[in-house]
Coordinates of C-alpha atoms and ligand atoms in Angstrom, one line a residue:
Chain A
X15 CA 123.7 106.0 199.6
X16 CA 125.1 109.3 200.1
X17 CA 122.9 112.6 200.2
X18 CA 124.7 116.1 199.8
X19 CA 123.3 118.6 202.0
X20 CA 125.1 122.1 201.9
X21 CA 124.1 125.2 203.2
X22 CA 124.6 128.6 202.1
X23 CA 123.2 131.9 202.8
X24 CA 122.4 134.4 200.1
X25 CA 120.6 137.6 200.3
X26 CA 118.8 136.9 203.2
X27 CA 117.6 133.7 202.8
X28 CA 119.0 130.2 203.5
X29 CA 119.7 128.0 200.8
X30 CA 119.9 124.5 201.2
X31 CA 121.3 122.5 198.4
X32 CA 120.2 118.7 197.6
X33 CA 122.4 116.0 196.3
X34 CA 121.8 112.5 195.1
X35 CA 118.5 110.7 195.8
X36 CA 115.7 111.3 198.0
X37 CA 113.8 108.5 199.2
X38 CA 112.8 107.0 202.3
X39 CA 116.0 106.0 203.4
X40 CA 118.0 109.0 203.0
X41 CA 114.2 111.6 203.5
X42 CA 115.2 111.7 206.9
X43 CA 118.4 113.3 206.5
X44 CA 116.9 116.1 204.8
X45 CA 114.3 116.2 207.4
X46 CA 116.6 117.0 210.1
X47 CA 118.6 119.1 208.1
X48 CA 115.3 121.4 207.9
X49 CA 114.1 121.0 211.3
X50 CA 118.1 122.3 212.6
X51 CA 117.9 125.0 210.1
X52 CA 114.8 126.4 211.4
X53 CA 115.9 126.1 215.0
X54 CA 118.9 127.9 214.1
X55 CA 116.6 130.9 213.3
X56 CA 116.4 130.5 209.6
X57 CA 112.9 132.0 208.1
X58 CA 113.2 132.0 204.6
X59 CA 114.4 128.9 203.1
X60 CA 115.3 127.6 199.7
X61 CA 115.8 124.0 198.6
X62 CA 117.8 123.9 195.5
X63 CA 116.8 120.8 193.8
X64 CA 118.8 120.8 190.9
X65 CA 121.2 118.1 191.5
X66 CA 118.4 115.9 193.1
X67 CA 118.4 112.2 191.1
X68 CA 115.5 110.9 192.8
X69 CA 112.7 112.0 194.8
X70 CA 109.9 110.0 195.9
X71 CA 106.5 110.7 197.9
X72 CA 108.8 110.5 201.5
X73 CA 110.5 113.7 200.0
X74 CA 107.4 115.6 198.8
X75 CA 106.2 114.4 202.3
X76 CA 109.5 116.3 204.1
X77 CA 109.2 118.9 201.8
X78 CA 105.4 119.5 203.1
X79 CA 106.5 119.4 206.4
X80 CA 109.2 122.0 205.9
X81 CA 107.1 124.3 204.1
X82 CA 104.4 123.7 206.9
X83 CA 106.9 124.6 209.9
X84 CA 108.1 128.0 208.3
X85 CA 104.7 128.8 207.5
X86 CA 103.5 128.5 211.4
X87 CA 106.9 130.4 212.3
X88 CA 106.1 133.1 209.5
X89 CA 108.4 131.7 207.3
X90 CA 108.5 130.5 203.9
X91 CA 110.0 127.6 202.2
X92 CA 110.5 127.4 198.5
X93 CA 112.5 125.4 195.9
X94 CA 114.9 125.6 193.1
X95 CA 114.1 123.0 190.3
X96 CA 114.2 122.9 186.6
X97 CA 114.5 119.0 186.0
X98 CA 111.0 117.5 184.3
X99 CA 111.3 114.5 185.7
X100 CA 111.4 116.1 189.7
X101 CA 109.1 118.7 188.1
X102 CA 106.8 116.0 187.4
X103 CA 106.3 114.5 190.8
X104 CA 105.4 118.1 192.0
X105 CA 102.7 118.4 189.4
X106 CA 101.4 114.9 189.4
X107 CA 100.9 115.5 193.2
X108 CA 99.3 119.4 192.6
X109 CA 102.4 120.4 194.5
X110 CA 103.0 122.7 192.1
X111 CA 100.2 124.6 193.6
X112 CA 101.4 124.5 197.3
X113 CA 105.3 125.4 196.9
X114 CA 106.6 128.6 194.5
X115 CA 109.1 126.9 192.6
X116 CA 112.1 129.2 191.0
X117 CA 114.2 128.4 188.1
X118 CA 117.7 129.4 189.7
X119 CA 118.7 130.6 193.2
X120 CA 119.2 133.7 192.2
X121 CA 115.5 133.8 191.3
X122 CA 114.2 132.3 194.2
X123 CA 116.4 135.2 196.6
X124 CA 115.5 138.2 194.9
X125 CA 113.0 138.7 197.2
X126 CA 109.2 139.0 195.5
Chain B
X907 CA 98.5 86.0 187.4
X908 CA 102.4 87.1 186.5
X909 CA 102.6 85.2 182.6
X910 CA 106.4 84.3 182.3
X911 CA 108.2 85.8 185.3
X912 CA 111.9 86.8 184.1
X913 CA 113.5 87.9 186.8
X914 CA 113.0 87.5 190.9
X915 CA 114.4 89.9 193.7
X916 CA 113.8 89.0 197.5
X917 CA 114.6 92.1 199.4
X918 CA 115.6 91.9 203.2
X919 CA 113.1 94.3 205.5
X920 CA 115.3 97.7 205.3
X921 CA 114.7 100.7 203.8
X922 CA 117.9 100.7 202.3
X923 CA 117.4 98.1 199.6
X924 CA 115.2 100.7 197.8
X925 CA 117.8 102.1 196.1
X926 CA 118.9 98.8 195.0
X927 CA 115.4 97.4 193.7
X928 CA 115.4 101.0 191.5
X929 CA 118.8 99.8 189.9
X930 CA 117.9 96.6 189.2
X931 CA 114.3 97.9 187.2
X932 CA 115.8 100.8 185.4
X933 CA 118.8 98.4 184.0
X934 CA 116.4 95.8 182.9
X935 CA 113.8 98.2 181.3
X936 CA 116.5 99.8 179.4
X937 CA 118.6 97.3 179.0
X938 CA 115.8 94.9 177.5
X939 CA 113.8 96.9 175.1
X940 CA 113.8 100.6 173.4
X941 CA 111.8 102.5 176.4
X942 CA 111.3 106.0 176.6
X943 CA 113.5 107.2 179.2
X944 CA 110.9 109.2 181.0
X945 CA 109.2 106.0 181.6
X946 CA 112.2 104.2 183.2
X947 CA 112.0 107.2 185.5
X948 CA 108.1 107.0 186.1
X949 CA 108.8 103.2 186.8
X950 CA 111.5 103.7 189.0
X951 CA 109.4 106.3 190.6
X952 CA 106.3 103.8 191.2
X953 CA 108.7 100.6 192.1
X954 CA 110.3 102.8 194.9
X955 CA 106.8 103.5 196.4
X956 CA 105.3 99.8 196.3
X957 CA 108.4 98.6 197.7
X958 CA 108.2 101.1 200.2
X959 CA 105.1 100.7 201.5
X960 CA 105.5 96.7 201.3
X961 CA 108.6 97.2 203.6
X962 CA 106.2 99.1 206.1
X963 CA 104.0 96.9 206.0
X964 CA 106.5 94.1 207.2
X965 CA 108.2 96.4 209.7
X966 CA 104.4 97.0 210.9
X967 CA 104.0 93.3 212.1
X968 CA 107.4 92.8 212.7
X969 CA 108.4 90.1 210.2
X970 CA 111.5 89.9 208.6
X971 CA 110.1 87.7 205.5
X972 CA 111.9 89.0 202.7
X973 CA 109.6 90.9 200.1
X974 CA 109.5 90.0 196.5
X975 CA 109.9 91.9 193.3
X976 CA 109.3 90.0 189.8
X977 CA 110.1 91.5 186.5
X978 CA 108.5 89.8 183.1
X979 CA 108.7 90.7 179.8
X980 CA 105.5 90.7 177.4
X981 CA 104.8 91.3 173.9
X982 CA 103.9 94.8 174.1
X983 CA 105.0 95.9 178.0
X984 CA 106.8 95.0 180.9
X985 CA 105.0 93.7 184.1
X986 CA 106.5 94.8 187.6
X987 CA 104.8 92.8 190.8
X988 CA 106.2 93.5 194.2
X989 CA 104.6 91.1 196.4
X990 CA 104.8 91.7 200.7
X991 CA 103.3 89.1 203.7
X992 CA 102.1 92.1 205.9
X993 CA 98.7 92.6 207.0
X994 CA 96.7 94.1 203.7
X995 CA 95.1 97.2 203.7
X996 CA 91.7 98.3 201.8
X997 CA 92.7 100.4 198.9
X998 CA 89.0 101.6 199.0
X999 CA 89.3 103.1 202.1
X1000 CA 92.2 105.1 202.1
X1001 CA 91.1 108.7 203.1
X1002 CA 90.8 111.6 200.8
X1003 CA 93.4 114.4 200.4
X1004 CA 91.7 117.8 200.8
X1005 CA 92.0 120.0 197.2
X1006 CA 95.3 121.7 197.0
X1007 CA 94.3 124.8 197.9
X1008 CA 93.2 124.0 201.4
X1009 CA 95.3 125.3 203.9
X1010 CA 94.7 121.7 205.7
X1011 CA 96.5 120.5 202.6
X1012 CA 100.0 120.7 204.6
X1013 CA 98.9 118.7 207.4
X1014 CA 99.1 115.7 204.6
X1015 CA 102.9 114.6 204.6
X1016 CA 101.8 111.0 203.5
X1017 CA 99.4 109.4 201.3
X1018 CA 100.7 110.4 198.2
X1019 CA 102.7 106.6 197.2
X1020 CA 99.8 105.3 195.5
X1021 CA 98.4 107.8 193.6
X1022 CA 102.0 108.1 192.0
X1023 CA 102.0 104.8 191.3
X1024 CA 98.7 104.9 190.0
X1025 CA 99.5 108.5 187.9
X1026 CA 102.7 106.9 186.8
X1027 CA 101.7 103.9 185.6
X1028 CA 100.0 102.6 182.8
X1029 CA 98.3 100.1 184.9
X1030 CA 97.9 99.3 188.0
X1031 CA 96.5 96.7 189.9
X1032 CA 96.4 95.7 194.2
X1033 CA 95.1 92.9 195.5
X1034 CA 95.4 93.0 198.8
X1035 CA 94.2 90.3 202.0
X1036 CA 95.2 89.8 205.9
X1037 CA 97.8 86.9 203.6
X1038 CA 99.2 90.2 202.6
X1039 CA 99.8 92.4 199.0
X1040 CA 100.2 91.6 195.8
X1041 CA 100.7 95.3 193.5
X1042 CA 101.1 94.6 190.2
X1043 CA 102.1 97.4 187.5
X1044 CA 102.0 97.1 183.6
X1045 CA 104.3 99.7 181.4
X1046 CA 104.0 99.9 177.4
X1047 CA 107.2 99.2 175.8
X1048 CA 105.9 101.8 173.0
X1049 CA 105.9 105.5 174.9
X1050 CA 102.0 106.5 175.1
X1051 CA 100.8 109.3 175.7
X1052 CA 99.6 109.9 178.8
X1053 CA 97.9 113.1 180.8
X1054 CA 99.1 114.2 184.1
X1055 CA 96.1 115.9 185.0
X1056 CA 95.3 113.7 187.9
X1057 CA 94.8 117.4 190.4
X1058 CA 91.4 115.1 191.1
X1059 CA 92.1 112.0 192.2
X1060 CA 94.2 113.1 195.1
Chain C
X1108 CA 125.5 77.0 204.8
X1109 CA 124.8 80.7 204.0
X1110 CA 124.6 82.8 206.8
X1111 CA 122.1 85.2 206.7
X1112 CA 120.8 85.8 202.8
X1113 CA 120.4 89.3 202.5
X1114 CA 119.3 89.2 198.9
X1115 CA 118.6 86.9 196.4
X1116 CA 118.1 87.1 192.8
X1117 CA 117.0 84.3 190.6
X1118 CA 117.9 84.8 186.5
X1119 CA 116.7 83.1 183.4
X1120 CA 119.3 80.6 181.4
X1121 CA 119.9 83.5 179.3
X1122 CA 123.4 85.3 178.9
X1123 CA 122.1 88.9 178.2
X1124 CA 121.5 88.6 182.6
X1125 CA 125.0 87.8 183.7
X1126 CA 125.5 91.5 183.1
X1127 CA 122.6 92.4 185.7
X1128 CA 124.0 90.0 187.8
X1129 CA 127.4 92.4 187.6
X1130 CA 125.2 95.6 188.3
X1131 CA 123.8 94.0 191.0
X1132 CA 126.5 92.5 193.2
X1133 CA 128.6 95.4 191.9
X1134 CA 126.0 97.8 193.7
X1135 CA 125.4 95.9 196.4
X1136 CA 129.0 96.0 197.7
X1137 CA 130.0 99.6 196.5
X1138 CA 126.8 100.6 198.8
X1139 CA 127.0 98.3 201.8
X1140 CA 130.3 98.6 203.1
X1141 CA 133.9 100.5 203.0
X1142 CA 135.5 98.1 199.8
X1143 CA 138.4 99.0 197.9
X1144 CA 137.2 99.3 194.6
X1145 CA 139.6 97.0 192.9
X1146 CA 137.6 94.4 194.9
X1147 CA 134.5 95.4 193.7
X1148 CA 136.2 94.7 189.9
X1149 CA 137.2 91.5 191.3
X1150 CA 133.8 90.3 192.4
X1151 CA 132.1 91.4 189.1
X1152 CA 134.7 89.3 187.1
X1153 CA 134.1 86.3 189.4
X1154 CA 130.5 86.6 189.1
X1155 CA 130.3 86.7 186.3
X1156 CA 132.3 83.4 185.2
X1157 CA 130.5 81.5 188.0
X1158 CA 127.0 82.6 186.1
X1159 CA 128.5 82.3 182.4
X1160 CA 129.0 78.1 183.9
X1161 CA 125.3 77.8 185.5
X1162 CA 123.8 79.3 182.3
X1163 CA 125.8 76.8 179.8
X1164 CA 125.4 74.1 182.5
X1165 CA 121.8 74.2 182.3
X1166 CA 121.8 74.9 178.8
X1167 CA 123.1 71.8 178.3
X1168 CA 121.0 69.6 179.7
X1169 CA 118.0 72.1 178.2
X1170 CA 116.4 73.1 181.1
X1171 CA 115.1 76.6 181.7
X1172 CA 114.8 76.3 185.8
X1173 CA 116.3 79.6 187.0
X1174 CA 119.3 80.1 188.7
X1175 CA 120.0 81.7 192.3
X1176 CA 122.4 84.2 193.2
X1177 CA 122.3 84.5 196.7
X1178 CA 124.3 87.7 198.8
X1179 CA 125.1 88.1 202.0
X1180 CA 126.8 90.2 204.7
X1181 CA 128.7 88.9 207.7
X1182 CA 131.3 91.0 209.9
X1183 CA 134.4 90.7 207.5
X1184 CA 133.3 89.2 204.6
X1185 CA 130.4 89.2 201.8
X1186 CA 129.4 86.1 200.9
X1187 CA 128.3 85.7 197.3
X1188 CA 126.5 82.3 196.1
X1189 CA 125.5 80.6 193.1
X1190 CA 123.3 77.4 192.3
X1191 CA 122.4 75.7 189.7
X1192 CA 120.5 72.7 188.8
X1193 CA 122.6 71.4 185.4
X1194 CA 124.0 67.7 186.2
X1195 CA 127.7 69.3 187.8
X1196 CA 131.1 68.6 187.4
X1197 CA 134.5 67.1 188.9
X1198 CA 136.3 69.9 189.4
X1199 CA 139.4 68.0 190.3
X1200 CA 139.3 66.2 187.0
X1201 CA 139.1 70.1 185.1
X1202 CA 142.3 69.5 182.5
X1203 CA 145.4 71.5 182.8
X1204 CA 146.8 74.3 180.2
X1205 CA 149.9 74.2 179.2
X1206 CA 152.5 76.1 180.1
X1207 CA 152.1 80.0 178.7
X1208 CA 155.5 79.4 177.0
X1209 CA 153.9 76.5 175.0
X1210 CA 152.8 77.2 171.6
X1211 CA 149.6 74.3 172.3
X1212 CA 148.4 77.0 175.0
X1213 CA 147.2 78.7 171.9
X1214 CA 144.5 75.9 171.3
X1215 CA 143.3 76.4 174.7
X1216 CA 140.3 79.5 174.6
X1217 CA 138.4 78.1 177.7
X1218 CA 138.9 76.6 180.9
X1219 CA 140.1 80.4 182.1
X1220 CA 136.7 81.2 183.7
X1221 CA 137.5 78.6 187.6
X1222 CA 141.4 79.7 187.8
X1223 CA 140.0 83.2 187.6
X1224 CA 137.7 83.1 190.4
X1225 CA 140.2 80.8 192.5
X1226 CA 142.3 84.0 191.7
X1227 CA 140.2 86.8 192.9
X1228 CA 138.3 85.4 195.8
X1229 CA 139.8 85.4 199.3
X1230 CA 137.7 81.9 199.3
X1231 CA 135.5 79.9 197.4
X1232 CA 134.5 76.5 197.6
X1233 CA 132.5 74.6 194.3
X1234 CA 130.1 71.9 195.9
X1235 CA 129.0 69.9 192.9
X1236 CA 126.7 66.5 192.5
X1237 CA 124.8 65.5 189.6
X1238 CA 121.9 67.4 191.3
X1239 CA 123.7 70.8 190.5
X1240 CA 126.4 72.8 191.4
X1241 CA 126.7 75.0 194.2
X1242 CA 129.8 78.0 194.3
X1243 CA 130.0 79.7 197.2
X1244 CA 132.9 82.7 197.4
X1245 CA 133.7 84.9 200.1
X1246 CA 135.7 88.5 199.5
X1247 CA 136.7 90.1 203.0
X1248 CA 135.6 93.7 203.2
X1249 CA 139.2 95.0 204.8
X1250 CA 141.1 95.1 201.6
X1251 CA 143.4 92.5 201.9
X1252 CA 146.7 92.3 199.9
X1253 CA 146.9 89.1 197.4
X1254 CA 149.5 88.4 195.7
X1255 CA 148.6 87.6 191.9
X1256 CA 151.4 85.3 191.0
X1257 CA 149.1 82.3 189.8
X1258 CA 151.1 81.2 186.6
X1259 CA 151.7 78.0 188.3
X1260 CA 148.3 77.4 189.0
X1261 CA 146.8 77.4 185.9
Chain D
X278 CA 123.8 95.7 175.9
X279 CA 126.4 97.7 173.3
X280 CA 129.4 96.4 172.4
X281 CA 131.5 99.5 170.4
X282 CA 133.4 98.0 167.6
X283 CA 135.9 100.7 165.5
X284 CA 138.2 99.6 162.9
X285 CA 140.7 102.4 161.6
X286 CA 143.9 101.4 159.6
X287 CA 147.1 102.9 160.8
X288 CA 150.2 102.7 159.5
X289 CA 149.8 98.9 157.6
X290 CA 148.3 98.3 160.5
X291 CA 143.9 97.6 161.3
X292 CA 143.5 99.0 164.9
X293 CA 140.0 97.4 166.6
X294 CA 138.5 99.2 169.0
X295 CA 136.7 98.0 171.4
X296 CA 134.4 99.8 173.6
X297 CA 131.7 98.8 176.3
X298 CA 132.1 95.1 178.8
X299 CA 133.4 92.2 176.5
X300 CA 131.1 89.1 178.8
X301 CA 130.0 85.6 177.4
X302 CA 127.2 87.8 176.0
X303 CA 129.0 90.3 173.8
X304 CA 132.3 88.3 173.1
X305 CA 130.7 86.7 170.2
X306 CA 130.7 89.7 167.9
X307 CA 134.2 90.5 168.7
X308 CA 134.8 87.2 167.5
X309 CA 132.9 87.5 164.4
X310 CA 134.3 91.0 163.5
X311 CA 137.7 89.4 164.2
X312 CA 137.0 86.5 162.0
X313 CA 135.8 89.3 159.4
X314 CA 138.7 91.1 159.3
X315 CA 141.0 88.5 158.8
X316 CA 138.8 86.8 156.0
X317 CA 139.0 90.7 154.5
X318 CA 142.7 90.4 154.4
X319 CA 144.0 91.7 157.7
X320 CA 147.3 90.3 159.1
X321 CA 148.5 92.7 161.6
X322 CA 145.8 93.3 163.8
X323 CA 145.7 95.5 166.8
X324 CA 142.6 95.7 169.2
X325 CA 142.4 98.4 171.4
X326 CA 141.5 97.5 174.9
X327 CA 141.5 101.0 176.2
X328 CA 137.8 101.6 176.3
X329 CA 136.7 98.6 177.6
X330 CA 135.0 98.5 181.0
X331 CA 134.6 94.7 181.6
X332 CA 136.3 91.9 180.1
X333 CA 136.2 88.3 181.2
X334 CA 137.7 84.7 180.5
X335 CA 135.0 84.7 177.4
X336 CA 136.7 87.9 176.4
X337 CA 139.8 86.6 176.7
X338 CA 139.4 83.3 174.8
X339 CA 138.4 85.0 171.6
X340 CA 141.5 87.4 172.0
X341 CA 143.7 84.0 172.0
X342 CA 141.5 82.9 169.4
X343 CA 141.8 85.3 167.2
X344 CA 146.0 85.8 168.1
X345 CA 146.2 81.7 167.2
X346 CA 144.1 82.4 164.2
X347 CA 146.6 85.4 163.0
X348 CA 149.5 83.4 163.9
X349 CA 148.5 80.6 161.9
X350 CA 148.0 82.9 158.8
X351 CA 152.1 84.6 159.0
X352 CA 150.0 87.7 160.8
X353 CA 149.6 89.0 164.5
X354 CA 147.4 90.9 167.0
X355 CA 148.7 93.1 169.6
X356 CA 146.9 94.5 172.4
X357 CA 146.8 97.9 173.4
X358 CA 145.9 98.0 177.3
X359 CA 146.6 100.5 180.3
X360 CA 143.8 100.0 182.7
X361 CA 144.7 98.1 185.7
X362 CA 141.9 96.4 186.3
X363 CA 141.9 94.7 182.9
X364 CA 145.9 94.1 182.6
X365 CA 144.8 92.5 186.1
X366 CA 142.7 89.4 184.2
X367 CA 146.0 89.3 181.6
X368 CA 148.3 88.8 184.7
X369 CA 146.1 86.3 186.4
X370 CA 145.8 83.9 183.8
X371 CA 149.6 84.4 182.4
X372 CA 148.7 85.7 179.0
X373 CA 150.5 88.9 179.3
X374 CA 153.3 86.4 178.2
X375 CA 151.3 85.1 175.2
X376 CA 150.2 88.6 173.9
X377 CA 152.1 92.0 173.1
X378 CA 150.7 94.6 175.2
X379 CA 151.2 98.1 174.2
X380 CA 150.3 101.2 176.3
X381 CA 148.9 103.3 173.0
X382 CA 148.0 102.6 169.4
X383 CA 150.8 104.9 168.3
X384 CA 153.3 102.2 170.0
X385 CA 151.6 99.4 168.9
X386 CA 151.5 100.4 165.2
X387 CA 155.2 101.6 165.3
X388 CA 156.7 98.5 163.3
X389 CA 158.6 95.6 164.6
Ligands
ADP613 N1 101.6 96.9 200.8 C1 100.9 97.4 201.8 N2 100.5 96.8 202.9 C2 99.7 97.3 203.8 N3 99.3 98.6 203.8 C3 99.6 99.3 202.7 C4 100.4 98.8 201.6 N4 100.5 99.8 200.7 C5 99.9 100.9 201.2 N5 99.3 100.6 202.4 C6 98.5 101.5 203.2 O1 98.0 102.6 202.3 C7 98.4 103.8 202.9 C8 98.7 104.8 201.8 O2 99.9 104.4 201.1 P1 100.6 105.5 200.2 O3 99.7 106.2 199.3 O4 101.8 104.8 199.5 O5 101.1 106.6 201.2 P2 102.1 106.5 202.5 O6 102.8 105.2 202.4 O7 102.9 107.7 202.4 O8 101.1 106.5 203.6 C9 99.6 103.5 203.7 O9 99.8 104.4 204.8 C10 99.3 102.1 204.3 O10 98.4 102.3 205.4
ADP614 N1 128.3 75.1 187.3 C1 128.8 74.2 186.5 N2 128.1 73.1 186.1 C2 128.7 72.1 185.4 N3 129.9 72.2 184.9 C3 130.7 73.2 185.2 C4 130.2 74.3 186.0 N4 131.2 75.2 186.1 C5 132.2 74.7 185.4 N5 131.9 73.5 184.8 C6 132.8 72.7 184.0 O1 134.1 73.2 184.2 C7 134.7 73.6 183.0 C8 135.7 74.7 183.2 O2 135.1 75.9 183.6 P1 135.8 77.3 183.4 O3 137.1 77.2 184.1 O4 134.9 78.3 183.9 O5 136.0 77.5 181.9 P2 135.0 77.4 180.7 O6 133.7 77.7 181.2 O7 135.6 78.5 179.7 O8 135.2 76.0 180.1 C9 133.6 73.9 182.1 O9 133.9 73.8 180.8 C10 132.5 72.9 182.5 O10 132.7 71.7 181.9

């Protein structure tokens, strides 16, 4: 099972674009994916969830851990996601509370 | 106890068989009777995390028994077991998230599996011993309604 | 003997599953190694005439006893498996078609399902007593070129 | 699962399309939409194999049932077939000699 992880940068932030499905088999993938990016320097991330199939609690679980390590390094993490049924998982969790979630990438890097 | 068990899946002790146990259920609940496709997702959703905490709980003790997912088909829903050998747990006693809004919140990267599962479906059941788990979930064939105000629980 | 069963999958004598059968073999080879795809086609056609026989093989003698599919993963080759528990067959004594030039080949609409998976498979091997009957085929993972000049066979 | 079944005329002719996997299954109401059409008069029958993602020796059987059937009643049925994989099951068991295959429904229909 393949997961797409690209990387762009964009107004100052570092976007990071999910493919395919996120579960505990491919979580850690993303996980170092994250963990490289912020040891590369990068601050203010953005996960772009849009073409994300599947995500299960090992993803939220990354996702937490992300958001925690930018947060101790004055960062920020947030994500890109308009699907209901990822949408879901975040609310069912009260993720929804914890992350600021952006309609488009464009959204999410405009900065406040 | 499972009624008329249609369909049986043994699943070696790797994570990567996940995927595979989602295909199966979503083709079967689709393919078997008019579903709401939201619910195929929520099942898929809660048959990933039973399966992946069964698999953890073989890894735990080192077996490599094969886990087992049954499908049957009742009047009015579908009933999903997934049944593991591992070492039982006490769903009583699993510890509390804090509320959303603490700060500690992000020093909880686990824990969430089972109140998905138990969010997601429309019943739940686990029955757990040191002979291992048995997690039983019952969908409605008919969409219901259902609120996903469950901020609480966690 | 089977090696090393990585999964197994027992269906009902019911011939709506032969297609989940496909999804599932189909999947599990796509996702566990390099396989040229035509391969994959190959296995999901062979599948599914060895599970077509078990179901009407147990439908004949009425009994609803499940039937196994077993996979399983060695360095070159899958190994795919089916039992079932109907009273067998000879497979030597299968009858012949006639030629394709033959205008009686028209009365034959069966009997294609056998040649077809001698066809595809790299090997299979029927094992067959009048407590069941057990097919066991093996596709190598290298793609391997096969010539499909089988006229004579059938 | 769905099994497509299209009938257009075209040219004197009654093109059947098929669409979806044709298994031991599904077969059965090919067969009885075949059986239909002839009993409603058809003679020169066409069925078009083009969208068909599966097709197996039950499949197959009620293609040379319904071509013997045809035959038997001063009529035929063609095939209309490009995919590989398919043609492949035709090749195997010789009955690309029994049936006319034709690579569109324009050929197929053209007469002869
Ligand atoms: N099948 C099981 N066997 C043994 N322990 C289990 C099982 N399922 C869940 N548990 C226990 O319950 C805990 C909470 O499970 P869950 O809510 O799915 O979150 P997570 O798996 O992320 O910890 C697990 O960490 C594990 O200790
Ligand atoms: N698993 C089985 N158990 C009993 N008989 C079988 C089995 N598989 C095949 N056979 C016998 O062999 C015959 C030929 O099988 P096959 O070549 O698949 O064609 P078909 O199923 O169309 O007749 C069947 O009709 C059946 O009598």
């Amino acid at each position: 099972m393949d997961l797409g992880l690209d990387v762009i940068e964009q107004n100052g932030y570092t976007v990071l674009s999910v493919k395919g499905e996120v579960d505990v088999y491919t979580a850690p993938r993303l996980r170092e994916r994250l963990v490289e990016l912020v040891s590369e320097g990068a601050r203010k991330i953005v996960v772009d969830l849009e073409q994300v199939e599947f995500l299960d609690s090992t993803g939220l679980g990354v996702l937490v851990g992300g958001l925690k390590r930018l947060r101790s390094n004055d960062g920020d993490l947030s994500l890109v996601c308009t699907q209901t049924r990822i949408l879901k998982v975040f609310e069912i969790t009260g993720l929804t509370k914890v992350f600021s979630i952006y309609n488009s990438i464009e959204d999410a890097t405009n900065g406040e | 106890m499972l009624g008329n068990t249609n369909v049986q899946l043994d699943i070696p002790i790797q994570m990567e068989y996940v995927s595979l146990v989602r295909i199966l259920i979503s083709d079967l609940a689709q393919s078997r009777r008019e579903i709401d496709p939201q619910k195929v997702n929520d099942l898929k959703l809660a048959i990933s995390e039973a399966c992946t905490n069964a698999i953890e709980a073989h890894k735990a003790i080192h077996s490599d028994q094969k886990i087992k997912i049954a499908w049957s088909e009742q009047p009015d829903h579908f009933e999903v077991s997934i049944r593991d050998f591992g070492k039982g747990f006490d769903i009583e006693a699993l510890p509390k998230h804090p509320p959303v809004t603490d700060p500690e919140r992000l020093n909880f990267e686990r824990g969430l599996g089972i109140p998905l599962i138990k969010a997601l479906m429309d019943e739940v059941s686990f029955n757990s011993s040191s002979e291992g788990t048995f997690v039983k979930m019952i969908v409605f064939c008919q969409p219901l309604e259902k609120k996903l105000d469950f901020d609480s629980e966690l």
